[in-house]
Amino acid sequence: GFEINILKVLEVARSHEMARFEVLYQAELISEPDFVSSVEVEEARFFPVDALPELLPEHAAIIEKYRMMGDG
């Protein structure tokens, strides 16, 4: 895992497909990542926002929305 400092809650959304909430926030990393792979996640990496790998279209749209607003 790793520790973060949440700077700002950007959005809270309820999924209409599943019983869940999605919380989007802007944060800063305050400890070195100590990642351990699992059945669900094999690898995790951090990228500058202008050098992200290919994303799902809905994830790219969320990031672009907040970049345009100046919140990221």
Protein backbone atom coordinates (compact mmCIF):
# COMPACT_ATOMS: atom_id res chain seq x y z
CA GLY A 1 0.00 0.00 0.00
CA PHE A 2 0.88 3.64 0.23
CA GLU A 3 -0.19 6.73 2.14
CA ILE A 4 -1.87 9.71 0.51
CA ASN A 5 -3.02 13.10 1.62
CA ILE A 6 -6.44 13.89 0.15
CA LEU A 7 -6.35 17.44 -1.13
CA LYS A 8 -9.89 17.70 -2.44
CA VAL A 9 -12.96 15.52 -2.99
CA LEU A 10 -13.86 16.13 -6.64
CA GLU A 11 -16.99 14.07 -7.10
CA VAL A 12 -19.12 11.37 -5.51
CA ALA A 13 -21.15 9.26 -7.94
CA ARG A 14 -23.58 6.40 -7.46
CA SER A 15 -23.34 3.52 -9.90
CA HIS A 16 -26.61 2.63 -11.58
CA GLU A 17 -25.30 -0.79 -12.64
CA MET A 18 -24.01 -1.95 -9.24
CA ALA A 19 -24.60 -1.22 -5.56
CA ARG A 20 -21.60 1.09 -5.09
CA PHE A 21 -20.42 4.67 -4.84
CA GLU A 22 -17.38 6.05 -6.63
CA VAL A 23 -15.42 8.76 -4.88
CA LEU A 24 -13.04 10.81 -7.01
CA TYR A 25 -10.43 12.86 -5.23
CA GLN A 26 -7.24 14.78 -5.84
CA ALA A 27 -4.43 13.60 -3.60
CA GLU A 28 -0.69 13.66 -3.14
CA LEU A 29 1.51 10.68 -2.38
CA ILE A 30 3.18 11.00 1.02
CA SER A 31 4.93 7.63 1.27
CA GLU A 32 6.79 5.39 -1.13
CA PRO A 33 4.50 2.79 -2.72
CA ASP A 34 4.85 -0.70 -1.29
CA PHE A 35 2.67 -2.59 -3.76
CA VAL A 36 1.84 -6.26 -3.37
CA SER A 37 0.08 -7.92 -6.31
CA SER A 38 -3.21 -9.76 -5.84
CA VAL A 39 -5.74 -11.73 -7.85
CA GLU A 40 -7.44 -8.46 -8.85
CA VAL A 41 -4.40 -6.23 -9.46
CA GLU A 42 -1.13 -7.53 -10.83
CA GLU A 43 0.68 -4.21 -11.25
CA ALA A 44 0.30 -0.59 -10.19
CA ARG A 45 2.27 2.43 -11.41
CA PHE A 46 2.09 6.21 -11.19
CA PHE A 47 2.21 8.49 -14.24
CA PRO A 48 2.28 12.23 -14.83
CA VAL A 49 -1.17 13.28 -16.00
CA ASP A 50 0.26 14.27 -19.41
CA ALA A 51 1.88 10.82 -19.89
CA LEU A 52 -0.91 8.44 -18.92
CA PRO A 53 -1.21 5.09 -20.71
CA GLU A 54 -4.32 4.30 -22.76
CA LEU A 55 -7.40 4.59 -20.54
CA LEU A 56 -11.00 3.51 -20.72
CA PRO A 57 -12.92 6.30 -22.48
CA GLU A 58 -14.99 7.12 -19.38
CA HIS A 59 -11.84 7.43 -17.23
CA ALA A 60 -10.15 9.66 -19.81
CA ALA A 61 -13.26 11.89 -19.90
CA ILE A 62 -13.24 12.31 -16.10
CA ILE A 63 -9.55 13.26 -16.07
CA GLU A 64 -10.01 15.70 -18.95
CA LYS A 65 -13.05 17.27 -17.22
CA TYR A 66 -11.00 18.16 -14.15
CA ARG A 67 -7.93 19.21 -16.17
CA MET A 68 -10.13 21.70 -18.07
CA MET A 69 -11.46 23.02 -14.75
CA GLY A 70 -7.91 23.49 -13.47
CA ASP A 71 -8.28 20.89 -10.71
CA GLY A 72 -5.54 18.54 -11.81
